CSV table of C-alpha atoms and ligand atoms in Angstrom, one decimal:
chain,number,residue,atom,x,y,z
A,1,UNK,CA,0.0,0.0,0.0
A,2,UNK,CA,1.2,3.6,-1.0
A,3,UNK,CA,2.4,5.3,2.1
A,4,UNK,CA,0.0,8.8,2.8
A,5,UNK,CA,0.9,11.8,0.8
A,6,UNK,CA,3.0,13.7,3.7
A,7,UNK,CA,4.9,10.5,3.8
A,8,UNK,CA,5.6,9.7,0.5
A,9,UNK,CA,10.0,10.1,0.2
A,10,UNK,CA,10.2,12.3,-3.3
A,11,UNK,CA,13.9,12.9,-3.2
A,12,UNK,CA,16.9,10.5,-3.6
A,13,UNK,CA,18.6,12.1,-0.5
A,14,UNK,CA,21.4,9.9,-0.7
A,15,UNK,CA,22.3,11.8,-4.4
A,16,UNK,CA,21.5,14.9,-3.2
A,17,UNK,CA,24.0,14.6,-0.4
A,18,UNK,CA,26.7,14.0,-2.4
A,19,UNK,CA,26.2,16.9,-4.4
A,20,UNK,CA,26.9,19.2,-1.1
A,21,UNK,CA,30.5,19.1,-0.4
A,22,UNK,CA,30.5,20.4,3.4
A,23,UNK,CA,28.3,17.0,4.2
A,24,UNK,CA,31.7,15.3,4.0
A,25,UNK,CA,33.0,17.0,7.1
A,26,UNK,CA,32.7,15.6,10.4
A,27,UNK,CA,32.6,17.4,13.9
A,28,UNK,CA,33.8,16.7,16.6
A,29,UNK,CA,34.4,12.9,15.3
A,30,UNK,CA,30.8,12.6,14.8
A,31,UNK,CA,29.0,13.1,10.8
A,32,UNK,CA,27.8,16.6,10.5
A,33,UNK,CA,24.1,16.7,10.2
A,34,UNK,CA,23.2,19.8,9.3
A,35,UNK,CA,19.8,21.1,10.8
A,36,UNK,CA,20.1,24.9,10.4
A,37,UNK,CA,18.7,25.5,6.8
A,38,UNK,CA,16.4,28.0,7.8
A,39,UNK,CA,19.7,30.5,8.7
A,40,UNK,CA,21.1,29.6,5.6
A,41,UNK,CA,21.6,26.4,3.6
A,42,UNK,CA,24.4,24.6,2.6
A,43,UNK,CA,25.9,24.7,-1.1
A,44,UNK,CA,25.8,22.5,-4.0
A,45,UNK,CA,29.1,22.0,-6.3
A,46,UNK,CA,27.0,23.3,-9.1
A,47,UNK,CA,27.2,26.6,-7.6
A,48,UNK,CA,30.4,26.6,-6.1
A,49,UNK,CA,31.4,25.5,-10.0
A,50,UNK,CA,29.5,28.2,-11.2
A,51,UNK,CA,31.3,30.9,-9.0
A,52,UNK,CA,34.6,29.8,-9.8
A,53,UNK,CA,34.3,29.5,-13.2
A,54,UNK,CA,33.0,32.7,-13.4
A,55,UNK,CA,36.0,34.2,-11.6
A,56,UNK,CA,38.5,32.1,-13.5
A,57,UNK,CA,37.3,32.9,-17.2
A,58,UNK,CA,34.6,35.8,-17.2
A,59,UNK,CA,34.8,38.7,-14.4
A,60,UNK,CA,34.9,42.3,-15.5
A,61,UNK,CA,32.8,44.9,-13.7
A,62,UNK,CA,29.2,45.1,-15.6
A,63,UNK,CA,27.5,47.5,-17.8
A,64,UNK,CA,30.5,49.6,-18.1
A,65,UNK,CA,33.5,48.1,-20.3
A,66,UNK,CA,32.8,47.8,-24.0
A,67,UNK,CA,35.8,45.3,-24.2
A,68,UNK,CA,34.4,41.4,-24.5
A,69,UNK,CA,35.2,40.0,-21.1
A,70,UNK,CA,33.0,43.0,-20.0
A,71,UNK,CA,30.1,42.5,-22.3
A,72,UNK,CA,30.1,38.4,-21.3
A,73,UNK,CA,30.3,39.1,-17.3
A,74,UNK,CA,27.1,42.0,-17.9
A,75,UNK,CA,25.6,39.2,-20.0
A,76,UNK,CA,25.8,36.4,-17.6
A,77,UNK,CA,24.5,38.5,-14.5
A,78,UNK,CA,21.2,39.7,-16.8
A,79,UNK,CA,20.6,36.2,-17.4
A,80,UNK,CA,20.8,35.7,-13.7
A,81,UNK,CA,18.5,38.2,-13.7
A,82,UNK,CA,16.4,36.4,-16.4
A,83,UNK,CA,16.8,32.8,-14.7
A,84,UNK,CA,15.5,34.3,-10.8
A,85,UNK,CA,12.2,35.9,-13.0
A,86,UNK,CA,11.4,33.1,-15.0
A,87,UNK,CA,11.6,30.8,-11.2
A,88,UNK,CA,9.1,33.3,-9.3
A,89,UNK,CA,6.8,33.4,-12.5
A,90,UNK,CA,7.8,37.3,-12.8
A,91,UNK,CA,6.3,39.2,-16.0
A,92,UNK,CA,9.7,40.1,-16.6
A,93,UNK,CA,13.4,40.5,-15.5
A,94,UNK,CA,12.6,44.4,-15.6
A,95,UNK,CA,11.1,43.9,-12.0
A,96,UNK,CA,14.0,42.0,-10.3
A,97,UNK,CA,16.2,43.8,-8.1
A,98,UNK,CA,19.2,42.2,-7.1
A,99,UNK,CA,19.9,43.5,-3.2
A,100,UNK,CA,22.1,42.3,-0.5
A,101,UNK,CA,19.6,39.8,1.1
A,102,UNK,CA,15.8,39.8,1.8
A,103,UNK,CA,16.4,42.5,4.7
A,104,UNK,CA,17.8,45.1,2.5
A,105,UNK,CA,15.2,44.2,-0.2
A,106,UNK,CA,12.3,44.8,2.3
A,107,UNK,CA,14.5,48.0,3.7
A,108,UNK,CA,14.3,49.2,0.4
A,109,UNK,CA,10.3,49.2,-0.3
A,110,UNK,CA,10.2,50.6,2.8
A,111,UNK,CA,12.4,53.4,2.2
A,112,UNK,CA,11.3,54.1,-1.3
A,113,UNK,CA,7.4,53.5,-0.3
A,114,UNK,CA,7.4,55.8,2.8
A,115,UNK,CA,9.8,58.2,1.2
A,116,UNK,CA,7.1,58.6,-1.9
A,117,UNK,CA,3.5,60.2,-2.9
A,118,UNK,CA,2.2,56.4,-2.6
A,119,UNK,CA,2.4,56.6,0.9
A,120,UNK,CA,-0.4,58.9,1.7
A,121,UNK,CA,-1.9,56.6,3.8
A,122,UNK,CA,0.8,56.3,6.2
A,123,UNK,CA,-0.6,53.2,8.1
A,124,UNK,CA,1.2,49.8,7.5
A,125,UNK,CA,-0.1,46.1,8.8
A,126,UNK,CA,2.1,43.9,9.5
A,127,UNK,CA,2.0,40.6,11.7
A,128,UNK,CA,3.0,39.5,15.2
A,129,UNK,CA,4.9,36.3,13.5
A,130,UNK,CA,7.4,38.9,11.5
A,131,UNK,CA,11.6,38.3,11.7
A,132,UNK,CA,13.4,42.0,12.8
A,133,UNK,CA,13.9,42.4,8.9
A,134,UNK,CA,10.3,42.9,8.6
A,135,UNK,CA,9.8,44.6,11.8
A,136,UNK,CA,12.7,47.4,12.0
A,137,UNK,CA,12.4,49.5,8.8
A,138,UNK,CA,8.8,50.0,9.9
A,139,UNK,CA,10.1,50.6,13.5
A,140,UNK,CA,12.4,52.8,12.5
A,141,UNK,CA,9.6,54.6,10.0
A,142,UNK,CA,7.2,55.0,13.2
A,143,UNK,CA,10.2,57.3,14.9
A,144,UNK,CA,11.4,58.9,11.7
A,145,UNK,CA,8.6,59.9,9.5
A,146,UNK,CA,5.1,59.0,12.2
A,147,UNK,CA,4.2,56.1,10.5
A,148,UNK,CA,1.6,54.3,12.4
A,149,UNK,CA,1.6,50.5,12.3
A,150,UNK,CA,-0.7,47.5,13.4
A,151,UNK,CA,-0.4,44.0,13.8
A,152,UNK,CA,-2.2,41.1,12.8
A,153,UNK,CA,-2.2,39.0,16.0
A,154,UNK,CA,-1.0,35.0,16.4
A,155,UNK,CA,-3.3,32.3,18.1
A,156,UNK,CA,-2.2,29.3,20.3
A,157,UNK,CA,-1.5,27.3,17.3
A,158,UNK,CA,1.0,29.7,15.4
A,159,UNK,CA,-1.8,31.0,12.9
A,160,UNK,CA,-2.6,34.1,11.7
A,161,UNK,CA,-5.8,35.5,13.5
A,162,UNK,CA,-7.9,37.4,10.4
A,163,UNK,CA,-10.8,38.0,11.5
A,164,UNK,CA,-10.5,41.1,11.9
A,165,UNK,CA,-8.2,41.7,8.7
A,166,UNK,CA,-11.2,43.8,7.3
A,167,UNK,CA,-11.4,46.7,10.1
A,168,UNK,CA,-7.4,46.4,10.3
A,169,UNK,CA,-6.9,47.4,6.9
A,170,UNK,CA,-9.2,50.1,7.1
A,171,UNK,CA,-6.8,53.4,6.3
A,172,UNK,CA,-4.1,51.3,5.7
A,173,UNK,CA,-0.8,51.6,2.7
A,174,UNK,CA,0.8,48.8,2.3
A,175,UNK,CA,0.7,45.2,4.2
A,176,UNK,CA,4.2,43.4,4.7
A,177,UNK,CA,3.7,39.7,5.8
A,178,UNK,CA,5.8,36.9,5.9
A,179,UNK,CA,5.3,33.7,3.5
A,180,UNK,CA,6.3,31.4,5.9
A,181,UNK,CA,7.7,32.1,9.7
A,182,UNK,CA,11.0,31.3,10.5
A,183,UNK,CA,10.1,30.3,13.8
A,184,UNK,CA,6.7,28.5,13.9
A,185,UNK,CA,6.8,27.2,10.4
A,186,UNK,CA,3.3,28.1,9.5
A,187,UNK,CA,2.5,29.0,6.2
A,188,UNK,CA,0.0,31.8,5.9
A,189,UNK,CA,-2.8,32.6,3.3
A,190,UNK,CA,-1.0,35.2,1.5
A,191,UNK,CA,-3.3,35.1,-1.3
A,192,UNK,CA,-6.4,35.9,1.0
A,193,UNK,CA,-4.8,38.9,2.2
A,194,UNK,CA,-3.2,40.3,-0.5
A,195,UNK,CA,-6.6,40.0,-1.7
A,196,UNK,CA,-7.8,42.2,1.4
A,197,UNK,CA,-5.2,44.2,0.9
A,198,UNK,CA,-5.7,45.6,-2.6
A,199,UNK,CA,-10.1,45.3,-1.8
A,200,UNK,CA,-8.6,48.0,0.6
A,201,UNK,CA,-6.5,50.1,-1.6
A,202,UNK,CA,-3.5,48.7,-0.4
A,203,UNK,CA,-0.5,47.3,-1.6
A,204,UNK,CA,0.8,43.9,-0.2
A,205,UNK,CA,4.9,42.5,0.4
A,206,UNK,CA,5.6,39.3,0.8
A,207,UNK,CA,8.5,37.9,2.9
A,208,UNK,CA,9.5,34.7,1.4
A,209,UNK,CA,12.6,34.9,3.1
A,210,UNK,CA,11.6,31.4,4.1
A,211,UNK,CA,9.4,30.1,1.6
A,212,UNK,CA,11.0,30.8,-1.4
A,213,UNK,CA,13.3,28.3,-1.2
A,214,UNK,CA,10.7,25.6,-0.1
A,215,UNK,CA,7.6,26.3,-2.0
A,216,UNK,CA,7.1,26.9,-6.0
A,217,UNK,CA,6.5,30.5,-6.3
A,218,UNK,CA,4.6,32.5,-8.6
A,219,UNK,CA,4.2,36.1,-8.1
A,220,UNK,CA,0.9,36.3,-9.7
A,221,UNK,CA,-0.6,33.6,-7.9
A,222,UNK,CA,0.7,35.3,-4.5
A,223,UNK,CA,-1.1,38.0,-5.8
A,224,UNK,CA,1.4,40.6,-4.3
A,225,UNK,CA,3.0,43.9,-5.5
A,226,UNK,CA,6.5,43.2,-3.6
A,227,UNK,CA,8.2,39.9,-2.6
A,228,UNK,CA,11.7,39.6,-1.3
A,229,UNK,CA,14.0,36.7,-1.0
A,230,UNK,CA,17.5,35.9,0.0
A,231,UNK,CA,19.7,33.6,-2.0
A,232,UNK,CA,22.0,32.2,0.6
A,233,UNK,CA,18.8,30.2,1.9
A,234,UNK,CA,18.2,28.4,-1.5
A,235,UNK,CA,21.5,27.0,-1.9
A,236,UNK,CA,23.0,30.0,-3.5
A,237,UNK,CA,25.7,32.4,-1.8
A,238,UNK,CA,26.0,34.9,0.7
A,239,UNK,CA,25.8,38.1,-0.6
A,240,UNK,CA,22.3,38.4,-2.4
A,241,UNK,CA,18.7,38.9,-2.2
A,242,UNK,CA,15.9,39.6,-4.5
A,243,UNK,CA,13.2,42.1,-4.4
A,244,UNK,CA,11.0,42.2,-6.9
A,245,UNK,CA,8.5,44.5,-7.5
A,246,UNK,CA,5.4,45.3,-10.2
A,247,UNK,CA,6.8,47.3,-12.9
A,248,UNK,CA,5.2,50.0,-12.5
A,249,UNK,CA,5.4,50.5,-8.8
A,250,UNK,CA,8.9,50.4,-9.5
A,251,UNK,CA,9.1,53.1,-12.3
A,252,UNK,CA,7.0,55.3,-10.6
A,253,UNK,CA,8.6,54.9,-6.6
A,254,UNK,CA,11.9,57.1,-6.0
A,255,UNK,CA,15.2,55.4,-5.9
A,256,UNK,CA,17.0,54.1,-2.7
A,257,UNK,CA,21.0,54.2,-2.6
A,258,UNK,CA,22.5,57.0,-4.6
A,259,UNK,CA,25.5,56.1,-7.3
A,260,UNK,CA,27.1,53.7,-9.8
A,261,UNK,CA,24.4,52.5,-12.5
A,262,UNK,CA,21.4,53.7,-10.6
A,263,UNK,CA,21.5,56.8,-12.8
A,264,UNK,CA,21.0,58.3,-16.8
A,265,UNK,CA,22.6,61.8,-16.1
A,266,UNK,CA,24.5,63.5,-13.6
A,267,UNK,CA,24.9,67.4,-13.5
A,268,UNK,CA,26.3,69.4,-10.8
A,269,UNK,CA,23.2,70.4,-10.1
A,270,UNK,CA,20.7,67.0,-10.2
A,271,UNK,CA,20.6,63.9,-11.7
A,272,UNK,CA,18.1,61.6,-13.9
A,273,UNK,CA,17.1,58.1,-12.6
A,274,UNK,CA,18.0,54.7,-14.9
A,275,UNK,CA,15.9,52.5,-16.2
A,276,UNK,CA,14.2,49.6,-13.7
A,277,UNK,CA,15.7,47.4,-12.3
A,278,UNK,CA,19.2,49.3,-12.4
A,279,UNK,CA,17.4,52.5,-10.9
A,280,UNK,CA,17.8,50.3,-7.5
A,281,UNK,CA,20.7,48.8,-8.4
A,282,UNK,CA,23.4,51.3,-7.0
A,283,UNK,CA,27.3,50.5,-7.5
A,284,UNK,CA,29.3,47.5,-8.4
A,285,UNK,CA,26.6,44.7,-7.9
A,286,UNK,CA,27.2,41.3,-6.8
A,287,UNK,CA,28.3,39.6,-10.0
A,288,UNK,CA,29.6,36.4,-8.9
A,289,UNK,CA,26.7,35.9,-6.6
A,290,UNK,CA,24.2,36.5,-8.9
A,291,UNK,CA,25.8,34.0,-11.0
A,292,UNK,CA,25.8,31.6,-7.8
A,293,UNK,CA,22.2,32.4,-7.0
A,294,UNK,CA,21.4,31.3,-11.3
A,295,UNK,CA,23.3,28.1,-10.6
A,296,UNK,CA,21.1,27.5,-7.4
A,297,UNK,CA,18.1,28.0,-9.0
A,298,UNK,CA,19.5,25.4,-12.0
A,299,UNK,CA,19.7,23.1,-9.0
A,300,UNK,CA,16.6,23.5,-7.3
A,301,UNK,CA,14.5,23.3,-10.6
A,302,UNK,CA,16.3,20.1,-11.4
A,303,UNK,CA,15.2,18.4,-8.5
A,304,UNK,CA,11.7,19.9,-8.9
A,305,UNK,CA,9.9,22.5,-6.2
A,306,UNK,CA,7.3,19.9,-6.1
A,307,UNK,CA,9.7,17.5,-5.1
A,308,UNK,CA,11.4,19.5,-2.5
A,309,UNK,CA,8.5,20.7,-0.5
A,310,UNK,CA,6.9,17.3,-0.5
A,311,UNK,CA,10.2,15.6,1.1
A,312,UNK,CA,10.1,18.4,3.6
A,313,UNK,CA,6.5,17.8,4.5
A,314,UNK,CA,7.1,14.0,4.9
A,315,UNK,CA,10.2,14.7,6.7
A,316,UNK,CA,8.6,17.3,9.3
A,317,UNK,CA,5.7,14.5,9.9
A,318,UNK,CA,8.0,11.7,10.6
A,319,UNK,CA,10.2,14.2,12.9
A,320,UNK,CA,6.6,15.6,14.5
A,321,UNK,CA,5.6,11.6,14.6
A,322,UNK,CA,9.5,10.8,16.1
A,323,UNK,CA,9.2,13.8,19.0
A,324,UNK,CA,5.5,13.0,19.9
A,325,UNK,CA,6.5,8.9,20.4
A,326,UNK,CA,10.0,9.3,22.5
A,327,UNK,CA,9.1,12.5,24.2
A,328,UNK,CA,5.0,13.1,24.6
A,329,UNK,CA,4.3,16.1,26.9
A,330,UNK,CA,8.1,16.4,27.3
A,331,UNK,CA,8.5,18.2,24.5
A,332,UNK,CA,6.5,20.8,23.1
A,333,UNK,CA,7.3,21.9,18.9
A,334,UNK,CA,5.9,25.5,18.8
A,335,UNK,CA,3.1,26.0,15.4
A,336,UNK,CA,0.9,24.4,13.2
A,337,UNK,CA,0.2,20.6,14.5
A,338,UNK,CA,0.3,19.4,11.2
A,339,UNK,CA,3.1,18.9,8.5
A,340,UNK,CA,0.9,20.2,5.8
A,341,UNK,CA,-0.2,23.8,7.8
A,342,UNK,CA,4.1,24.5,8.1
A,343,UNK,CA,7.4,24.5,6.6
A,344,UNK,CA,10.1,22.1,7.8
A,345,UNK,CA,10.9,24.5,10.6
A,346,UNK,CA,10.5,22.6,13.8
A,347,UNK,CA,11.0,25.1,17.2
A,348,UNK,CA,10.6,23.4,20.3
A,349,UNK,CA,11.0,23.6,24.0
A,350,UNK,CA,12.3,20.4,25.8
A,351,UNK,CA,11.5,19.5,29.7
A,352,UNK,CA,12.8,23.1,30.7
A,353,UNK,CA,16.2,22.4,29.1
A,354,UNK,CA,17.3,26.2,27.9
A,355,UNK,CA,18.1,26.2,24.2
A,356,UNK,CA,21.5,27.2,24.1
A,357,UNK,CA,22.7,23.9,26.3
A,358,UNK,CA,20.7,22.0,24.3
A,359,UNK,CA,22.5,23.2,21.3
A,360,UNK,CA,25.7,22.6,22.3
A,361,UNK,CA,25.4,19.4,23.4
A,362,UNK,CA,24.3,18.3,20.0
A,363,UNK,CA,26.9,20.1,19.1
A,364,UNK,CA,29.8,17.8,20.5
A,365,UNK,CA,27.3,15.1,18.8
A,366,UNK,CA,27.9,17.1,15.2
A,367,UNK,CA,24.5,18.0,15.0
A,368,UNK,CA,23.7,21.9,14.4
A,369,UNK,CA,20.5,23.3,15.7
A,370,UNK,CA,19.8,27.2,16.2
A,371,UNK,CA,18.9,28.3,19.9
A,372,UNK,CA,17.9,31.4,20.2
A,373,UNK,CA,15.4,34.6,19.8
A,374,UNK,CA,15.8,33.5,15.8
A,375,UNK,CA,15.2,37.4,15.1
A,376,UNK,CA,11.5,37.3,15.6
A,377,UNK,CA,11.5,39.1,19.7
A,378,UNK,CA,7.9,40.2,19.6
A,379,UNK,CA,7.1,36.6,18.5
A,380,UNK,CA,8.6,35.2,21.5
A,381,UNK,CA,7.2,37.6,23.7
A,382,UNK,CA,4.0,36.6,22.4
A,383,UNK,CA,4.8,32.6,23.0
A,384,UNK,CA,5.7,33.4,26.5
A,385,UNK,CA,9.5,32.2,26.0
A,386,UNK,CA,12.9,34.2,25.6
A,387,UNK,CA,14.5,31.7,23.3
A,388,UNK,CA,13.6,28.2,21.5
A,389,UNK,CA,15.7,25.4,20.0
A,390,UNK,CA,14.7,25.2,16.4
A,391,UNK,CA,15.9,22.1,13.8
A,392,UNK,CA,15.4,23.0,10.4
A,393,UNK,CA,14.9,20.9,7.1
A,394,UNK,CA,16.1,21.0,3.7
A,395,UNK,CA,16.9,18.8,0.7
A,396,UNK,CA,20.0,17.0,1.7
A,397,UNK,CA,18.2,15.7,5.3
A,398,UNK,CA,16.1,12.5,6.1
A,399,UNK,CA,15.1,10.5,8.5
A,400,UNK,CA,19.1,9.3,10.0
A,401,UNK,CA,19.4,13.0,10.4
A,402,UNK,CA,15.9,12.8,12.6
A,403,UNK,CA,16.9,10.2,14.3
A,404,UNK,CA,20.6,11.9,15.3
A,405,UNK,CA,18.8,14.5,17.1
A,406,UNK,CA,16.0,12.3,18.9
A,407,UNK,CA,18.9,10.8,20.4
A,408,UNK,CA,20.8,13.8,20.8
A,409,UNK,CA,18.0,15.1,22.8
A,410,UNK,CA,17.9,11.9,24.9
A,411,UNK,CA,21.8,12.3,25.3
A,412,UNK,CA,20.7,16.4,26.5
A,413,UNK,CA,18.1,15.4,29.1
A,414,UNK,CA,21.0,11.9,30.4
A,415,UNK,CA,23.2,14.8,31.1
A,416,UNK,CA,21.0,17.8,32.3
A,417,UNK,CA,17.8,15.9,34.3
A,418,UNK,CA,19.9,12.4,35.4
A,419,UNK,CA,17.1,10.1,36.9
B,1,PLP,C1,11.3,35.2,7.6
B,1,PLP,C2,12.6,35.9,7.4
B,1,PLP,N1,12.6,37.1,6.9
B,1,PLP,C3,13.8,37.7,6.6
B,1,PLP,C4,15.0,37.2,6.9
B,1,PLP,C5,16.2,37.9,6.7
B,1,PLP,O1,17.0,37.2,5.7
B,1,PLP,P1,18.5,37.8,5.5
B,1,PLP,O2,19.2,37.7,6.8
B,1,PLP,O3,19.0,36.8,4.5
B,1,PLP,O4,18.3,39.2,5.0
B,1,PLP,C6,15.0,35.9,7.5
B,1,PLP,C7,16.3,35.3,7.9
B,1,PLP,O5,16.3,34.3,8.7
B,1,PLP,C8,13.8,35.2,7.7
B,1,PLP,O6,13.7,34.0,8.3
């Protein structure tokens, strides 16, 4: 009988794993499993290839030189451009933006969005469950320029209350929510509130910081004007994010950093705006990353989106399954009960144990877990905790990797709570 379909195995993890160098290394005598993918993920040779190569046969600085090596190093970053539309089902490459990482994308619409006539109504809703990257620009905002912002609370389970979406938006600018949350796992119904959103005149971000690299995405079935993404969490490098924006949002919103090949025409006395996207593209951009991020997405569309988020959801349900038959009340996962509601994003609390310890000690056992606030503060306020231990799952884990940590956490509580 065909196992259930949050069961059902859909990657050959064994193959995978051999694609990603750094799962070679051992620590501390023990194999590394790797279980911090949410942070950032680990990197296929593909990419690594990808980078080199570039470096070894290609680099130049971009849209500047007319001399061939310049010409093929501007062509291979637009295609990167070209390759990260076509995987979010953009329109075009016009509305990519290549930034630094998710937070400077969503630092940017929130610069260029408060700073323009767009923003007249100066109220923005975000949600209890947002990381600092999607909490601090608008902070920041409140004290600099009086915006006023509201929240859209959490329940018990990790879910986004909205009943009360409706009144909330009332007034409101722009909404700026997270795709999936980097602590509880839960995926939210971005769809039904971008649709509120726009029903209410205003215009919805997504941060999919955390979902991106999980989930096939479309940007017209999110149905949002903004969505930012970093590459270092999808397999490619450090170094780059994505925002990318409607077209004509874009065009019409002022430009954020000032400099390099953000601009047409500089006088002494103003200056003319490029073309989108280079309008927010300011100074020497990262090339080789770019490249890297391509090569990622090369990867990941090889293996199939499909693929990857049903071998997360079976993994999460046989680590959910795993925690709930060693451990029962002993350990509670924070979020959505069920594999299908979440991400493979698993934060726990484990009898009393405080994260950090816990983390180390799976640490001299090679396995990495995050402890911590994980950047979301008001979320942890709002579960009552100051920290959680958090495993997270991507392609190269399965069930040995599950398994390490059950008994890791065993090991913890033999050396923390002896009987
Ligand atoms: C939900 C979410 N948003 C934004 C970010 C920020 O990503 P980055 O540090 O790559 O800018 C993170 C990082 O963990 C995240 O989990």
């Amino acid at each position: 009988m065909a196992p259930p379909a949050d069961r059902r195995v859909t990657l050959d993890v064994p193959t995978v794993r051999k694609d990603f160098p750094i799962l070679d290394r051992e620590i501390a005598g023990h194999r590394l499993v790797y279980l911090d993918s949410a942070a950032s993920s680990q990197k296929p040779r593909a990419v690594l290839d990808a980078m080199d190569r570039y470096y070894e046969t290609s680099h130049a600085n971009v849209h500047r030189g007319v001399y061939t090596l310049a010409e093929q190093a501007t062509a291979a970053y637009e295609k990167a451009r070209a390759t990260v539309a076509r995987f979010v089902g953009a329109p075009s490459p016009r509305g990519v933006v290549f930034t630094k990482n998710a937070t400077e994308a969503i630092n940017l619409v929130a610069s260029v969005w408060s700073r323009s006539a767009d923003a007249t109504a100066r109220v923005v809703l975000l949600s209890e469950m947002e990381h600092h990257a999607n909490l601090v620009p608008w902070l920041m905002l409140r004290e600099e320029r009086g915006l006023e912002l509201r929240f859209l609370p959490v329940d018990d389970g990790g879910r986004l209350v909205l009943d009360d979406l409706d009144r909330l938006l009332d007034g409101v600018g722009l909404v700026s929510v997270t795709a999936m949350s980097n602590v509880l796992g839960t995926i939210n119904p971005v769809r039904r509130i971008a649709d509120a959103a726009h029903a209410a005149g205003a215009l919805m971000m997504v941060d999919g910081a955390q979902y991106v690299s999980h989930l096939a995405t479309d940007v017209g079935e999110l149905g949002c004007d903004f969505l930012a993404f970093s590459g270092h969490k999808m397999c490619g490098p450090t170094g780059i994010g994505v925002l990318w924006g409607r077209e004509d949002l874009l065009e019409r919103l002022p430009a954020f950093l000032g400099g390099g090949e953000m601009i047409r025409d500089v006088r002494l006395d103003g200056w003319l705006p490029n073309e989108i996207p280079w309008k927010y593209e300011a100074g020497t951009p990262p090339i080789a990353e770019a490249i890297g991020l391509a090569a990622a997405i090369g990867y990941l569309s090889d293996l199939g989106l499909d693929s990857v988020r049903s071998h997360e959801q079976a993994l999460t349900a046989y680590a959910l399954d795993a925690f709930g038959e060693r451990f029962g009340a002993d350990l509670a996962v924070h979020g959505p009960p069920q594999a299908c509601d979440r991400g493979g994003v698993l934060s726990f609390a484990y009898r009393g144990i405080h994260p950090h310890d816990l983390s180390q000690v799976l640490d001299s056992a090679g396995i990495c877990i995050r402890a911590g606030h994980h950047c979301a503060k008001p979320l942890m306020r709002r579960l009552g905790v100051g920290a959680t231990a958090r495993a997270s799952f991507y392609i190269y884990n399965d069930e040995a990797d599950v398994d390490a940590l059950v008994a890791g956490l065993v090991a913890a509580s033999d050396l923390f709570l002896p009987a």
